[in-house]
Amino acid sequence: MKTMQVKENLNLFRCPFCGGKMRMVGEKSIVCAKNHCFDLAKRGYVNLLTSPAKTDYDKEMLKSRSIIIRNGLFEPLTGKLAGLILDHAGGPHTNVTRILDAGCGEGSHLARVIQSMKGRNDRRVTGVGIDISKEGIQIASREYPSIAWCVADLAKVPFKDGSFDAILNILSPANYAEFKRLLTGDGILIKVVPGSKYLLELRELFYRSTGKEKYSNERIVAHFEENFNTAGTWDILYSIPVDKHNLEHLIRMTPLSWGAADERIKEVLRIGIPHITIDLAVILGINKSM
Ligand SMILES: C[S@@+](CC[C@H](N)C(=O)[O-])C[C@H]1O[C@@H](n2cnc3c(N)ncnc32)[C@H](O)[C@@H]1O
């Protein structure tokens, strides 16, 4: 049974019901002083939801995200995130950088960021990923066993105050009160949001004449700035060729296709698109109280 990552990082955990310290019971469960008990899955992740959760991100969608990320579609983003963590996270007081990916999906971004950081400084890296989707965490724990994975809600993150040097929040909802609580005093938040041209070719095909052809991230960025001081923003904009295999997964991985009729999707697959645009804003935030 793979329990290692949760066990090794148990000092970071707190009970999502009462906030109490957690300890291992045998090899299969973690429990707090008030006896709130959570079983570890065979693959080593732990489900710390306080009530069942529903998510629109199903297994097929997450598998497609995994294939697309592994095929390198987001590689320039990975490099940027790794560089920002190396440059800005964890002061001289520590020899370990603890990273939380909040809304990690199937885990590939966090795994690739950690891989990209390897050998670039002499600090150890501890990676923790949480997502409300059990299917996502199941894929993550199968593919990347050297990271601690938890099914958990952003509104009740099961970790102690000041546990992380960096939080990644990639194309996912945010809970800024929790992020502030979870970061160390000089910790950083890196949020990735779509730019107006993100997956533009699919948006044009699926949203034509719906009034949703144009997208703006203004509201999300403003909400970020209400909560964190922005230390920098970077636009990552590029276009890459798409073959038929990747197009199928690209369509499946994005909510842009959720409202589209099957016939429309088949037609797009038959015609194909030569390129896809990736347009992402990377925002680096530091705690407002700093
Ligand atoms: C578009 S996906 C992005 C996933 C991953 N960061 C990526 O870029 O591939 C959004 C993710 O946010 C997760 N999510 C939504 N609400 C959440 C919540 N309240 N707590 C934790 N995760 C949540 C979803 O399950 C989903 O995996």
Coordinates of C-alpha atoms and ligand atoms in Angstrom, one line a residue:
M1 CA 0.0 0.0 0.0
K2 CA 1.3 3.4 -1.0
T3 CA 0.8 5.7 2.1
M4 CA 4.2 7.2 2.1
Q5 CA 3.5 10.8 0.9
V6 CA 0.6 11.4 3.3
K7 CA 2.5 9.7 6.1
E8 CA 5.7 11.7 5.5
N9 CA 3.8 15.0 5.4
L10 CA 1.3 14.3 8.2
N11 CA 2.7 17.3 10.1
L12 CA 1.1 19.6 7.5
F13 CA -2.4 18.1 7.9
R14 CA -5.3 19.3 10.1
C15 CA -8.7 17.8 10.5
P16 CA -11.2 19.4 8.0
F17 CA -14.0 19.1 10.6
C18 CA -12.4 20.5 13.8
G19 CA -8.9 21.8 12.8
G20 CA -7.2 19.3 15.1
K21 CA -3.8 17.6 14.6
M22 CA -3.8 14.4 12.6
R23 CA -2.0 11.1 13.4
M24 CA -1.7 7.8 11.7
V25 CA -3.7 4.8 12.9
G26 CA -1.9 1.7 11.7
E27 CA -1.0 2.0 8.0
K28 CA -4.5 2.7 6.6
S29 CA -6.1 5.7 8.4
I30 CA -5.4 9.2 9.8
V31 CA -7.4 10.4 12.8
C32 CA -7.7 13.6 14.9
A33 CA -8.0 13.9 18.7
K34 CA -11.8 14.1 18.3
N35 CA -11.8 10.8 16.4
H36 CA -12.6 12.2 13.0
C37 CA -11.1 9.4 10.9
F38 CA -10.2 9.2 7.2
D39 CA -9.0 6.1 5.4
L40 CA -6.2 6.1 2.9
A41 CA -6.9 4.7 -0.5
K42 CA -4.8 1.8 -1.8
R43 CA -3.1 4.3 -4.2
G44 CA -2.0 6.4 -1.2
Y45 CA -4.3 9.4 -1.5
V46 CA -6.7 10.5 1.3
N47 CA -10.2 11.7 0.9
L48 CA -10.8 14.6 3.3
L49 CA -14.1 16.0 2.0
T50 CA -16.6 16.7 4.8
S51 CA -19.5 16.0 2.6
P52 CA -19.9 14.4 -0.8
A53 CA -19.1 16.8 -3.7
K54 CA -20.3 17.0 -7.2
T55 CA -18.1 18.3 -10.0
D56 CA -18.6 18.8 -13.7
Y57 CA -15.0 17.5 -14.3
D58 CA -15.5 13.9 -15.1
K59 CA -13.0 11.1 -15.6
E60 CA -13.0 11.4 -19.4
M61 CA -12.4 15.1 -19.3
L62 CA -9.5 14.7 -16.8
K63 CA -7.9 11.9 -18.8
S64 CA -8.0 14.2 -21.8
R65 CA -6.4 17.0 -19.8
S66 CA -3.7 14.5 -18.7
I67 CA -3.0 13.5 -22.3
I68 CA -2.9 17.1 -23.5
I69 CA -0.6 18.3 -20.7
R70 CA 1.7 15.2 -21.2
N71 CA 1.9 16.0 -24.9
G72 CA 3.5 19.3 -24.0
L73 CA 0.7 21.8 -24.9
F74 CA 1.4 23.7 -21.7
E75 CA 5.2 23.3 -21.5
P76 CA 6.0 27.1 -21.7
L77 CA 3.6 27.6 -18.7
T78 CA 5.3 24.8 -16.7
G79 CA 8.7 26.5 -17.2
K80 CA 7.4 29.9 -16.2
L81 CA 5.8 28.5 -13.0
A82 CA 8.9 26.6 -12.0
G83 CA 11.1 29.7 -12.5
L84 CA 8.7 31.9 -10.4
I85 CA 8.8 29.4 -7.5
L86 CA 12.5 29.1 -7.7
D87 CA 13.0 32.9 -7.7
H88 CA 10.4 33.9 -5.2
A89 CA 9.3 31.1 -2.8
G90 CA 10.9 30.0 0.5
G91 CA 13.3 32.4 2.3
P92 CA 16.8 31.6 3.5
H93 CA 15.3 30.1 6.7
T94 CA 14.3 26.8 5.0
N95 CA 15.9 24.1 2.9
V96 CA 12.6 22.8 1.6
T97 CA 10.0 24.4 -0.7
R98 CA 6.5 23.3 0.0
I99 CA 4.1 23.7 -2.9
L100 CA 0.3 23.3 -2.8
D101 CA -1.6 22.9 -6.1
A102 CA -5.1 24.0 -5.2
G103 CA -7.5 22.6 -7.8
C104 CA -4.9 20.3 -9.3
G105 CA -7.2 18.2 -11.5
E106 CA -5.3 15.1 -12.6
G107 CA -2.0 16.4 -11.2
S108 CA 0.2 16.7 -14.3
H109 CA 0.9 20.5 -13.9
L110 CA 2.3 20.1 -10.4
A111 CA 4.3 17.0 -11.3
R112 CA 5.8 18.8 -14.3
V113 CA 6.6 21.9 -12.4
I114 CA 8.4 19.9 -9.7
Q115 CA 10.3 18.0 -12.4
S116 CA 11.3 21.2 -14.1
M117 CA 12.6 22.6 -10.7
K118 CA 14.9 19.6 -10.1
G119 CA 18.6 20.3 -10.1
R120 CA 18.1 24.1 -10.3
N121 CA 18.8 24.7 -6.6
D122 CA 19.7 22.7 -3.6
R123 CA 16.4 22.8 -1.8
R124 CA 14.1 19.8 -1.5
V125 CA 10.6 20.2 -2.8
T126 CA 7.4 18.8 -1.2
G127 CA 4.4 18.7 -3.5
V128 CA 0.8 18.5 -2.3
G129 CA -2.2 18.5 -4.7
I130 CA -5.8 18.9 -3.7
D131 CA -9.0 18.7 -5.9
I132 CA -12.6 18.1 -5.2
S133 CA -12.7 15.5 -7.9
K134 CA -12.0 12.0 -6.7
E135 CA -11.4 10.9 -10.3
G136 CA -8.8 13.6 -10.7
I137 CA -6.9 12.6 -7.5
Q138 CA -7.2 8.9 -8.5
I139 CA -5.4 9.6 -11.8
A140 CA -2.8 11.8 -10.0
S141 CA -1.9 9.3 -7.3
R142 CA -1.5 6.5 -9.9
E143 CA 0.7 8.6 -12.2
Y144 CA 2.7 10.6 -9.7
P145 CA 3.2 8.6 -6.4
S146 CA 6.0 10.9 -5.1
I147 CA 3.4 13.7 -4.5
A148 CA 0.9 13.8 -1.6
W149 CA -2.7 13.9 -3.1
C150 CA -5.9 14.6 -1.3
V151 CA -9.6 14.9 -2.3
A152 CA -10.5 18.1 -0.6
D153 CA -12.5 21.3 -1.0
L154 CA -10.8 24.7 -1.5
A155 CA -13.3 26.1 1.1
K156 CA -12.0 23.7 3.8
V157 CA -8.4 22.9 3.0
P158 CA -7.1 20.2 5.4
F159 CA -3.7 21.8 6.1
K160 CA -2.4 23.9 9.0
D161 CA -1.9 27.6 8.9
G162 CA 1.4 28.7 7.2
S163 CA 2.1 25.3 5.7
F164 CA 3.1 26.3 2.2
D165 CA 5.8 28.5 0.6
A166 CA 3.9 28.6 -2.7
I167 CA 0.3 27.9 -3.8
L168 CA -0.5 27.2 -7.5
N169 CA -4.0 27.9 -8.6
I170 CA -4.2 27.0 -12.3
L171 CA -7.4 27.5 -14.3
S172 CA -9.4 26.7 -11.1
P173 CA -11.6 28.5 -8.6
A174 CA -9.9 30.3 -5.8
N175 CA -10.6 30.7 -2.1
Y176 CA -8.4 33.7 -1.0
A177 CA -9.2 33.5 2.7
E178 CA -7.9 29.9 2.7
F179 CA -4.9 30.7 0.5
K180 CA -3.8 33.5 3.0
R181 CA -4.2 31.2 5.9
L182 CA -2.2 28.4 4.3
L183 CA 0.8 30.5 3.1
T184 CA 3.9 31.2 5.2
G185 CA 4.4 34.9 6.0
D186 CA 6.5 35.5 2.9
G187 CA 4.6 32.8 0.8
I188 CA 3.5 33.4 -2.8
L189 CA 0.3 32.7 -4.7
I190 CA 0.6 32.0 -8.4
K191 CA -2.7 32.2 -10.2
V192 CA -3.1 31.2 -13.9
V193 CA -6.2 32.5 -15.7
P194 CA -7.2 32.3 -19.4
G195 CA -6.4 35.3 -21.6
S196 CA -8.9 36.5 -24.2
K197 CA -7.4 34.4 -26.9
Y198 CA -7.2 31.1 -24.9
L199 CA -8.3 28.3 -27.1
L200 CA -9.6 31.0 -29.5
E201 CA -10.2 28.6 -32.4
L202 CA -12.5 26.3 -30.3
R203 CA -14.3 29.3 -28.8
E204 CA -15.1 30.6 -32.3
L205 CA -16.3 27.2 -33.5
F206 CA -18.4 26.3 -30.4
Y207 CA -19.7 29.8 -29.4
R208 CA -20.4 31.4 -32.8
S209 CA -23.6 33.5 -32.5
T210 CA -24.1 32.8 -28.8
G211 CA -23.0 36.1 -27.5
K212 CA -20.1 34.4 -25.7
E213 CA -17.5 34.6 -28.5
K214 CA -15.4 37.1 -26.5
Y215 CA -13.9 36.3 -23.1
S216 CA -12.4 38.7 -20.6
N217 CA -10.5 37.8 -17.4
E218 CA -11.0 41.3 -15.9
R219 CA -13.4 40.3 -13.1
I220 CA -11.1 37.4 -12.0
V221 CA -8.0 39.6 -12.0
A222 CA -9.8 42.3 -10.1
H223 CA -10.9 39.8 -7.4
F224 CA -7.3 38.6 -7.1
E225 CA -6.1 42.1 -6.6
E226 CA -8.6 42.8 -3.9
N227 CA -7.0 40.0 -1.9
F228 CA -3.3 39.8 -2.8
N229 CA -0.7 42.4 -3.8
T230 CA 0.3 41.7 -7.4
A231 CA 4.1 41.4 -7.7
G232 CA 4.0 40.7 -11.4
T233 CA 1.9 39.5 -14.3
W234 CA 3.1 37.6 -17.4
D235 CA 1.2 36.9 -20.6
I236 CA 2.0 33.5 -22.1
L237 CA 0.8 33.5 -25.7
Y238 CA 1.7 31.0 -28.4
S239 CA 0.1 28.9 -31.1
I240 CA 0.9 25.3 -31.7
P241 CA -0.2 22.8 -34.4
V242 CA -2.9 20.3 -33.6
D243 CA -3.2 16.8 -35.1
K244 CA -6.5 14.8 -35.1
H245 CA -5.6 12.8 -32.0
N246 CA -4.8 15.9 -29.9
L247 CA -7.8 17.7 -31.3
E248 CA -10.1 15.1 -29.9
H249 CA -8.6 15.4 -26.4
L250 CA -8.4 19.2 -26.7
I251 CA -12.2 19.3 -27.3
R252 CA -12.9 16.9 -24.4
M253 CA -10.6 18.6 -21.9
T254 CA -12.4 22.0 -22.1
P255 CA -15.7 23.3 -20.8
L256 CA -15.9 25.2 -24.1
S257 CA -17.4 22.1 -25.7
W258 CA -19.9 21.3 -22.9
G259 CA -22.9 23.0 -24.6
A260 CA -22.0 21.8 -28.1
A261 CA -24.1 19.3 -30.0
D262 CA -22.5 16.0 -30.8
E263 CA -22.9 16.7 -34.5
R264 CA -21.0 19.9 -34.2
I265 CA -18.2 18.2 -32.4
K266 CA -18.0 15.5 -35.0
E267 CA -17.9 18.1 -37.8
V268 CA -15.1 20.0 -36.1
L269 CA -13.2 16.7 -35.7
R270 CA -13.7 15.9 -39.4
I271 CA -12.6 19.3 -40.7
G272 CA -9.8 19.7 -38.1
I273 CA -8.0 22.9 -37.0
P274 CA -4.4 23.6 -38.0
H275 CA -3.4 25.4 -34.9
I276 CA -4.6 26.2 -31.4
T277 CA -3.8 29.4 -29.4
I278 CA -2.7 29.2 -25.8
D279 CA -3.1 32.5 -24.0
L280 CA -2.6 32.5 -20.3
A281 CA -2.1 35.2 -17.7
V282 CA 0.2 34.2 -14.8
I283 CA -0.3 36.4 -11.8
L284 CA 2.2 36.4 -8.9
G285 CA 0.7 37.5 -5.6
I286 CA 2.0 38.2 -2.2
N287 CA -0.1 38.4 1.0
K288 CA -1.7 41.9 1.4
S289 CA -0.8 41.9 5.1
M290 CA 2.9 41.9 4.2
Ligands
LIG1 C1 -10.4 23.5 -15.4 S1 -9.9 22.3 -14.1 C2 -8.2 22.7 -13.9 C3 -7.5 21.6 -13.3 C4 -6.0 21.7 -13.4 N1 -5.5 22.8 -12.6 C5 -5.5 21.9 -14.8 O1 -5.2 23.0 -15.2 O2 -5.5 20.9 -15.6 C6 -10.7 23.0 -12.6 C7 -10.5 22.1 -11.4 O3 -11.0 22.8 -10.3 C8 -11.5 21.8 -9.4 N2 -12.4 22.4 -8.4 C9 -13.6 23.0 -8.7 N3 -14.1 23.4 -7.5 C10 -13.3 23.0 -6.5 C11 -13.3 23.1 -5.1 N4 -14.3 23.7 -4.4 N5 -12.3 22.5 -4.4 C12 -11.3 21.9 -5.0 N6 -11.2 21.8 -6.4 C13 -12.2 22.3 -7.1 C14 -12.2 20.9 -10.4 O4 -12.6 19.6 -9.9 C15 -11.2 20.8 -11.5 O5 -10.3 19.7 -11.4

